[in-house]
């Protein structure tokens, strides 16, 4: 559980240096500050002769209220993947992904205006369906990867920021310990 009380200075008194701060909007906080329950599922079917894998993954996050009385919307993500390996090192994957973000809820017992928090719950939440082609290439313990998130359908409640396209590149390096770190006596 984190802290959802990050603040932003809005005025510095030039005569004494005192700073007036307000709590930053929830969209720029480093954490929601709530306890959440996360459920995850995964299933795989491999066709070895064709070097083809078909799999599905799902994630559901049930969000709790934080100390400020905010409950960020629950999240559901389901991905259907097809993956084919070429030359033992190159893997091409296609993903069809559905995501749903629930609306934010505010506790009726909290006076958000008095706390300086400006939140518009009607401008939170939405749904998205996207196609995500991915490519990975491995050389020994180093894997290079890239993916492109192309939204096919996207609906956001109210006025909020959403991505049109998302391009990701990365490098994954695996460090493997030696088989025998200790001798047989354990020293």
Coordinates of N, CA and C in Angstrom, one line a residue:
X1 N 0.9 -1.2 0.0 CA 0.0 0.0 0.0 C 0.9 1.2 0.0
X2 N 0.6 2.2 -0.9 CA 1.4 3.4 -1.0 C 0.7 4.6 -0.4
X3 N 1.2 5.7 -0.7 CA 0.7 7.0 -0.2 C 0.1 7.7 -1.4
X4 N -1.1 8.1 -1.3 CA -1.8 8.9 -2.3 C -1.9 10.4 -1.9
X5 N -0.9 10.9 -1.2 CA -1.0 12.2 -0.7 C 0.2 13.1 -1.3
X6 N 0.7 12.7 -2.5 CA 1.7 13.5 -3.2 C 1.2 14.9 -3.4
X7 N 2.0 15.9 -3.2 CA 1.5 17.2 -3.4 C 2.3 18.0 -4.4
X8 N 1.7 19.1 -4.8 CA 2.4 20.0 -5.8 C 2.4 21.4 -5.2
X9 N 3.5 22.1 -5.2 CA 3.6 23.5 -4.7 C 2.8 24.4 -5.7
X10 N 1.9 25.3 -5.1 CA 1.2 26.2 -6.0 C 1.6 27.7 -5.7
X11 N 2.2 27.9 -4.5 CA 2.6 29.3 -4.2 C 3.7 29.3 -3.2
X12 N 4.8 30.1 -3.5 CA 5.9 30.2 -2.6 C 5.9 31.7 -2.2
X13 N 5.8 32.0 -0.9 CA 5.8 33.4 -0.4 C 7.2 33.9 -0.5
X14 N 7.4 35.0 -1.3 CA 8.7 35.5 -1.6 C 9.4 36.1 -0.3
X15 N 8.6 36.6 0.6 CA 9.1 37.2 1.8 C 9.6 36.3 2.8
X16 N 9.0 35.1 3.0 CA 9.4 34.2 4.1 C 9.7 32.8 3.5
X17 N 9.5 32.5 2.2 CA 9.8 31.2 1.6 C 8.8 30.1 1.9
X18 N 7.7 30.4 2.7 CA 6.7 29.4 3.0 C 6.0 29.0 1.7
X19 N 5.7 27.7 1.6 CA 5.1 27.1 0.4 C 3.7 26.6 0.7
X20 N 2.8 26.9 -0.2 CA 1.5 26.4 -0.1 C 1.4 25.3 -1.2
X21 N 0.9 24.1 -0.7 CA 0.8 23.0 -1.6 C -0.6 22.4 -1.6
X22 N -0.9 21.8 -2.7 CA -2.2 21.0 -2.8 C -1.9 19.6 -3.2
X23 N -2.8 18.7 -2.8 CA -2.7 17.3 -3.2 C -2.8 17.2 -4.7
X24 N -1.8 16.5 -5.3 CA -1.8 16.3 -6.8 C -3.0 15.5 -7.2
X25 N -3.5 15.8 -8.5 CA -4.6 15.0 -9.0 C -4.2 13.5 -9.0
X26 N -5.3 12.6 -8.9 CA -5.0 11.2 -8.9 C -4.3 10.7 -10.1
X27 N -4.4 11.3 -11.3 CA -3.8 10.8 -12.5 C -2.3 11.0 -12.5
X28 N -1.7 11.8 -11.6 CA -0.3 12.0 -11.6 C 0.3 11.5 -10.3
X29 N -0.5 10.8 -9.4 CA 0.0 10.2 -8.2 C 0.9 9.0 -8.6
X30 N 1.9 8.7 -7.8 CA 2.7 7.5 -8.1 C 2.0 6.2 -7.7
X31 N 1.0 6.3 -6.9 CA 0.2 5.1 -6.5 C -1.2 5.5 -6.1
X32 N -2.1 4.6 -6.1 CA -3.5 4.9 -5.7 C -3.6 4.9 -4.2
X33 N -2.7 4.2 -3.5 CA -2.7 4.1 -2.1 C -3.7 3.1 -1.5
X34 N -4.3 2.3 -2.3 CA -5.3 1.4 -1.9 C -4.8 -0.1 -1.9
X35 N -5.5 -0.9 -1.1 CA -5.3 -2.3 -1.2 C -6.2 -2.9 -2.2
X36 N -5.6 -3.7 -3.1 CA -6.3 -4.3 -4.2 C -6.2 -5.8 -4.2
X37 N -7.2 -6.5 -4.8 CA -7.1 -7.9 -5.0 C -6.8 -8.1 -6.5
X38 N -5.8 -9.0 -6.9 CA -5.5 -9.2 -8.3 C -5.7 -10.7 -8.5
X39 N -6.4 -11.0 -9.6 CA -6.6 -12.4 -10.0 C -6.1 -12.5 -11.4
X40 N -5.4 -13.6 -11.7 CA -4.7 -13.8 -13.0 C -5.0 -15.3 -13.4
X41 N -5.2 -15.5 -14.7 CA -5.3 -16.8 -15.3 C -4.6 -16.9 -16.6
X42 N -4.2 -18.1 -16.9 CA -3.4 -18.3 -18.1 C -3.6 -19.7 -18.6
X43 N -3.8 -19.9 -19.9 CA -4.0 -21.2 -20.5 C -3.2 -21.3 -21.8
X44 N -2.5 -22.4 -22.1 CA -1.7 -22.5 -23.3 C -2.0 -23.8 -24.0
X45 N -2.0 -23.8 -25.3 CA -2.0 -25.0 -26.2 C -0.9 -24.8 -27.2
X46 N 0.0 -25.8 -27.2 CA 1.2 -25.8 -28.0 C 1.1 -26.9 -29.1
X47 N 1.4 -26.5 -30.3 CA 1.4 -27.4 -31.5 C 2.9 -27.5 -31.9
X48 N 3.6 -28.5 -31.4 CA 5.1 -28.5 -31.5 C 5.6 -28.7 -32.9
X49 N 4.9 -29.5 -33.7 CA 5.3 -29.7 -35.1 C 5.2 -28.4 -35.9
X50 N 4.2 -27.7 -35.7 CA 4.0 -26.4 -36.4 C 4.8 -25.2 -35.7
X51 N 5.4 -25.5 -34.6 CA 6.0 -24.4 -33.8 C 5.1 -23.3 -33.5
X52 N 3.9 -23.6 -33.2 CA 2.8 -22.6 -33.0 C 2.3 -22.8 -31.5
X53 N 2.0 -21.7 -30.9 CA 1.4 -21.6 -29.6 C 0.2 -20.7 -29.6
X54 N -0.9 -21.2 -29.0 CA -2.1 -20.4 -28.8 C -2.3 -20.3 -27.4
X55 N -2.5 -19.1 -26.8 CA -2.7 -19.0 -25.4 C -3.6 -17.8 -25.1
X56 N -4.2 -17.8 -23.9 CA -5.1 -16.8 -23.4 C -4.6 -16.4 -22.0
X57 N -4.7 -15.1 -21.7 CA -4.4 -14.7 -20.3 C -5.5 -13.7 -19.9
X58 N -5.7 -13.6 -18.6 CA -6.7 -12.7 -18.1 C -6.3 -12.2 -16.8
X59 N -6.6 -10.9 -16.5 CA -6.2 -10.2 -15.3 C -7.5 -9.5 -14.8
X60 N -7.8 -9.6 -13.6 CA -8.9 -8.8 -13.0 C -8.3 -8.2 -11.7
X61 N -8.4 -6.9 -11.6 CA -8.0 -6.2 -10.4 C -9.2 -5.5 -9.7
X62 N -9.5 -6.0 -8.5 CA -10.6 -5.4 -7.7 C -10.0 -4.4 -6.8
X63 N -10.3 -3.1 -7.0 CA -9.7 -2.0 -6.3 C -10.4 -1.7 -5.0
X64 N -9.6 -1.2 -4.0 CA -10.2 -0.8 -2.8 C -10.1 0.7 -2.6
X65 N -10.7 1.2 -1.6 CA -10.7 2.6 -1.3 C -9.3 3.0 -0.6
X66 N -8.8 4.1 -0.9 CA -7.6 4.6 -0.3 C -7.9 5.5 0.9
X67 N -6.9 6.1 1.5 CA -7.1 6.9 2.7 C -7.9 8.2 2.4
X68 N -7.8 8.6 1.1 CA -8.5 9.8 0.7 C -10.0 9.6 0.4
X69 N -10.4 8.3 0.4 CA -11.8 8.0 0.1 C -12.1 7.8 -1.4
X70 N -11.0 7.6 -2.1 CA -11.1 7.4 -3.6 C -11.0 5.9 -3.9
X71 N -11.8 5.4 -4.8 CA -11.8 4.0 -5.2 C -11.6 4.0 -6.8
X72 N -10.4 3.7 -7.2 CA -10.2 3.7 -8.6 C -10.9 2.5 -9.2
X73 N -11.3 2.7 -10.4 CA -12.2 1.6 -11.1 C -11.5 0.3 -11.2
X74 N -12.3 -0.8 -11.1 CA -11.8 -2.1 -11.3 C -11.3 -2.3 -12.7
X75 N -10.3 -3.2 -12.9 CA -9.7 -3.4 -14.2 C -9.9 -4.9 -14.7
X76 N -10.2 -5.1 -15.9 CA -10.3 -6.4 -16.5 C -9.5 -6.3 -17.8
X77 N -8.6 -7.3 -18.0 CA -7.9 -7.4 -19.3 C -7.8 -8.8 -19.7
X78 N -8.2 -9.1 -21.0 CA -8.1 -10.4 -21.5 C -7.4 -10.4 -22.9
X79 N -6.4 -11.2 -23.0 CA -5.6 -11.3 -24.2 C -5.7 -12.7 -24.9
X80 N -5.9 -12.7 -26.2 CA -5.8 -14.0 -26.9 C -4.6 -13.9 -27.9
X81 N -3.7 -14.8 -27.8 CA -2.4 -14.8 -28.5 C -2.3 -16.0 -29.4
X82 N -1.5 -15.7 -30.5 CA -1.0 -16.8 -31.4 C 0.4 -16.4 -31.6
X83 N 1.3 -17.4 -31.4 CA 2.7 -17.2 -31.5 C 3.4 -18.3 -32.3
X84 N 4.3 -17.9 -33.3 CA 5.0 -18.8 -34.1 C 6.5 -18.5 -34.1
X85 N 7.3 -19.6 -34.0 CA 8.7 -19.5 -33.9 C 9.3 -19.8 -35.2
X86 N 10.3 -19.0 -35.6 CA 11.1 -19.2 -36.9 C 12.6 -19.2 -36.5
X87 N 13.3 -20.1 -37.1 CA 14.8 -20.2 -37.0 C 15.2 -20.4 -35.5
X88 N 14.4 -20.9 -34.6 CA 14.7 -21.1 -33.2 C 14.9 -19.8 -32.4
X89 N 15.0 -18.7 -33.0 CA 15.4 -17.4 -32.3 C 14.4 -16.3 -32.5
X90 N 13.6 -16.4 -33.6 CA 12.7 -15.3 -34.0 C 11.2 -15.8 -33.7
X91 N 10.5 -15.0 -32.9 CA 9.1 -15.3 -32.5 C 8.2 -14.1 -32.9
X92 N 7.2 -14.5 -33.7 CA 6.2 -13.5 -34.1 C 4.9 -13.8 -33.4
X93 N 4.3 -12.8 -32.7 CA 3.1 -13.0 -31.9 C 2.1 -12.0 -32.3
X94 N 0.8 -12.5 -32.4 CA -0.3 -11.5 -32.6 C -1.2 -11.7 -31.4
X95 N -1.7 -10.5 -30.9 CA -2.5 -10.5 -29.7 C -3.8 -9.7 -30.0
X96 N -4.9 -10.2 -29.7 CA -6.2 -9.5 -29.7 C -6.5 -9.3 -28.2
X97 N -6.6 -8.0 -27.8 CA -6.7 -7.6 -26.4 C -8.0 -6.8 -26.1
X98 N -8.7 -7.2 -25.0 CA -9.8 -6.4 -24.5 C -9.4 -5.9 -23.1
X99 N -9.7 -4.6 -22.9 CA -9.5 -4.0 -21.6 C -10.7 -3.2 -21.2
X100 N -11.0 -3.3 -19.9 CA -12.1 -2.5 -19.4 C -11.7 -1.8 -18.1
X101 N -11.8 -0.5 -18.0 CA -11.4 0.3 -16.8 C -12.7 0.8 -16.2
X102 N -13.0 0.4 -14.9 CA -14.2 0.9 -14.3 C -14.1 2.3 -13.9
X103 N -15.2 3.0 -13.6 CA -15.3 4.4 -13.2 C -14.8 4.5 -11.8
X104 N -14.2 5.6 -11.5 CA -13.7 5.9 -10.1 C -14.9 6.3 -9.3
X105 N -14.8 5.8 -8.0 CA -15.9 6.1 -7.0 C -15.3 7.0 -5.9
X106 N -16.1 7.9 -5.4 CA -15.7 8.7 -4.2 C -16.5 8.4 -3.0
X107 N -15.9 8.3 -1.9 CA -16.7 8.1 -0.7 C -17.6 9.3 -0.4
X108 N -18.8 9.1 0.0 CA -19.7 10.2 0.3 C -19.4 10.9 1.6
X109 N -18.5 10.2 2.4 CA -18.1 10.8 3.7 C -16.9 11.7 3.7
X110 N -16.4 12.0 2.5 CA -15.2 12.8 2.3 C -15.5 14.1 1.6
X111 N -15.1 15.2 2.1 CA -15.3 16.5 1.5 C -14.1 16.8 0.6
X112 N -14.2 16.4 -0.7 CA -13.0 16.6 -1.6 C -12.7 18.0 -1.9
X113 N -13.7 18.9 -1.9 CA -13.4 20.3 -2.2 C -12.6 20.9 -1.1
X114 N -13.0 20.6 0.2 CA -12.3 21.1 1.3 C -10.8 20.6 1.4
X115 N -10.6 19.4 0.8 CA -9.2 18.9 0.8 C -8.4 19.3 -0.4
X116 N -9.0 20.1 -1.3 CA -8.4 20.6 -2.5 C -8.2 19.6 -3.6
X117 N -9.0 18.5 -3.6 CA -8.9 17.5 -4.6 C -10.0 17.7 -5.6
X118 N -9.6 17.8 -6.8 CA -10.6 18.0 -7.9 C -10.6 16.7 -8.8
X119 N -11.7 16.0 -8.6 CA -11.9 14.7 -9.3 C -13.2 14.7 -10.0
X120 N -13.2 14.3 -11.2 CA -14.5 14.1 -12.0 C -14.7 12.7 -12.3
X121 N -15.4 11.9 -11.4 CA -15.5 10.5 -11.6 C -16.2 10.1 -13.0
X122 N -17.1 11.1 -13.5 CA -17.7 10.8 -14.8 C -16.7 10.8 -15.9
X123 N -15.5 11.4 -15.7 CA -14.5 11.4 -16.7 C -13.4 10.3 -16.4
X124 N -13.8 9.2 -15.9 CA -12.9 8.1 -15.7 C -13.5 6.8 -16.2
X125 N -12.7 5.8 -16.5 CA -13.2 4.5 -17.0 C -13.4 4.5 -18.5
X126 N -13.5 3.3 -19.0 CA -13.7 3.1 -20.5 C -13.3 1.7 -20.9
X127 N -13.4 1.5 -22.2 CA -13.1 0.1 -22.7 C -12.2 0.3 -24.0
X128 N -11.5 -0.8 -24.3 CA -10.6 -0.7 -25.4 C -10.4 -2.1 -26.0
X129 N -10.4 -2.3 -27.3 CA -10.1 -3.5 -28.0 C -8.9 -3.1 -28.9
X130 N -7.8 -3.9 -28.8 CA -6.7 -3.6 -29.7 C -6.0 -4.8 -30.2
X131 N -5.3 -4.6 -31.3 CA -4.5 -5.7 -32.0 C -3.1 -5.3 -31.7
X132 N -2.3 -6.3 -31.2 CA -0.9 -6.0 -30.7 C 0.0 -7.0 -31.4
X133 N 0.6 -6.7 -32.5 CA 1.7 -7.6 -33.1 C 3.0 -7.4 -32.3
X134 N 3.7 -8.5 -32.1 CA 4.9 -8.5 -31.3 C 6.0 -9.3 -32.0
X135 N 7.2 -8.9 -31.9 CA 8.3 -9.6 -32.4 C 9.4 -9.7 -31.3
X136 N 10.0 -10.9 -31.2 CA 11.1 -11.1 -30.3 C 12.2 -11.8 -31.0
X137 N 13.4 -11.5 -30.6 CA 14.6 -12.2 -31.2 C 15.6 -12.4 -30.1
X138 N 16.0 -13.7 -29.9 CA 16.9 -14.0 -28.8 C 18.3 -14.5 -29.3
X139 N 19.3 -14.0 -28.6 CA 20.7 -14.4 -28.8 C 21.2 -14.8 -27.5
X140 N 21.4 -16.1 -27.2 CA 21.8 -16.6 -25.9 C 20.9 -16.1 -24.9
X141 N 21.4 -15.3 -23.9 CA 20.5 -14.9 -22.8 C 20.0 -13.5 -23.0
X142 N 20.1 -12.9 -24.2 CA 19.6 -11.6 -24.4 C 18.4 -11.7 -25.4
X143 N 17.3 -11.1 -25.1 CA 16.2 -11.0 -26.0 C 15.8 -9.6 -26.3
X144 N 15.7 -9.3 -27.6 CA 15.2 -8.0 -28.0 C 13.7 -8.2 -28.4
X145 N 12.9 -7.2 -28.1 CA 11.5 -7.3 -28.4 C 10.9 -5.9 -28.8
X146 N 9.8 -6.0 -29.5 CA 9.1 -4.8 -29.9 C 7.6 -5.2 -30.1
X147 N 6.7 -4.2 -29.8 CA 5.3 -4.4 -30.0 C 4.6 -3.1 -30.3
X148 N 3.5 -3.2 -31.0 CA 2.8 -2.1 -31.5 C 1.3 -2.3 -31.1
X149 N 0.8 -1.4 -30.2 CA -0.6 -1.5 -29.7 C -1.4 -0.6 -30.7
X150 N -2.3 -1.3 -31.5 CA -3.1 -0.6 -32.4 C -4.6 -0.7 -32.0
X151 N -5.2 0.4 -31.4 CA -6.6 0.3 -31.0 C -7.5 0.1 -32.1
X152 N -8.4 -0.9 -32.0 CA -9.4 -1.2 -33.0 C -10.7 -0.5 -32.6
X153 N -10.9 -0.4 -31.3 CA -12.1 0.3 -30.7 C -11.7 0.8 -29.4
X154 N -12.1 2.1 -29.1 CA -11.7 2.7 -27.8 C -12.8 3.6 -27.4
X155 N -13.3 3.5 -26.2 CA -14.3 4.4 -25.7 C -13.9 4.8 -24.3
X156 N -13.8 6.1 -24.1 CA -13.4 6.7 -22.8 C -14.5 7.5 -22.3
X157 N -14.9 7.4 -21.0 CA -16.0 8.2 -20.5 C -15.5 9.6 -20.2
X158 N -16.4 10.5 -20.6 CA -16.0 12.0 -20.4 C -14.8 12.4 -21.1
X159 N -14.1 13.3 -20.5 CA -12.9 13.9 -21.1 C -11.7 13.4 -20.4
X160 N -10.8 12.6 -21.1 CA -9.6 12.1 -20.5 C -8.6 11.8 -21.6
X161 N -7.4 11.5 -21.1 CA -6.3 11.2 -22.0 C -6.3 9.8 -22.4
X162 N -6.1 9.5 -23.7 CA -6.0 8.1 -24.2 C -5.0 8.0 -25.2
X163 N -4.4 6.9 -25.4 CA -3.4 6.7 -26.5 C -4.0 6.3 -27.8
X164 N -3.5 6.9 -28.8 CA -3.9 6.5 -30.2 C -3.2 5.2 -30.6
X165 N -1.9 5.2 -30.5 CA -1.0 4.1 -30.8 C 0.1 4.0 -29.7
X166 N 0.6 2.8 -29.5 CA 1.6 2.7 -28.5 C 2.7 1.7 -29.1
X167 N 3.9 2.2 -29.2 CA 5.0 1.5 -29.7 C 6.0 1.2 -28.6
X168 N 6.4 0.0 -28.4 CA 7.3 -0.4 -27.3 C 8.5 -1.2 -27.8
X169 N 9.7 -0.9 -27.4 CA 10.9 -1.7 -27.7 C 11.6 -2.0 -26.4
X170 N 12.3 -3.1 -26.3 CA 13.0 -3.4 -25.1 C 14.1 -4.4 -25.2
X171 N 14.9 -4.6 -24.2 CA 15.9 -5.7 -24.1 C 15.7 -6.4 -22.8
X172 N 15.7 -7.7 -22.8 CA 15.6 -8.5 -21.6 C 16.9 -9.3 -21.5
X173 N 17.6 -9.2 -20.4 CA 18.9 -9.9 -20.2 C 18.7 -10.8 -19.0
X174 N 18.9 -12.1 -19.3 CA 18.8 -13.1 -18.2 C 20.2 -13.5 -17.7
X175 N 20.3 -13.5 -16.4 CA 21.5 -13.9 -15.7 C 21.3 -15.2 -15.1
X176 N 22.1 -16.2 -15.5 CA 21.9 -17.6 -14.9 C 23.1 -17.9 -14.0
X177 N 22.9 -18.3 -12.8 CA 24.0 -18.6 -11.9 C 24.6 -19.9 -12.4
X178 N 25.9 -20.1 -12.1 CA 26.6 -21.4 -12.4 C 25.9 -22.5 -11.8
X179 N 26.0 -23.7 -12.4 CA 25.3 -24.9 -11.8 C 25.8 -25.2 -10.4
X180 N 27.1 -25.2 -10.2 CA 27.7 -25.6 -8.9 C 28.3 -24.3 -8.3
X181 N 27.6 -23.6 -7.5 CA 28.2 -22.4 -6.8 C 29.0 -22.9 -5.6
X182 N 28.5 -23.9 -4.9 CA 29.2 -24.5 -3.7 C 29.7 -25.9 -4.0
X183 N 30.8 -26.3 -3.3 CA 31.2 -27.7 -3.4 C 30.3 -28.5 -2.6
X184 N 30.4 -29.8 -2.7 CA 29.5 -30.8 -2.0 C 29.4 -30.6 -0.5
X185 N 30.5 -30.1 0.1 CA 30.4 -29.9 1.6 C 29.6 -28.7 2.0
X186 N 29.2 -27.9 1.0 CA 28.4 -26.7 1.3 C 29.2 -25.5 1.6
X187 N 30.6 -25.5 1.4 CA 31.4 -24.4 1.6 C 31.8 -23.7 0.3

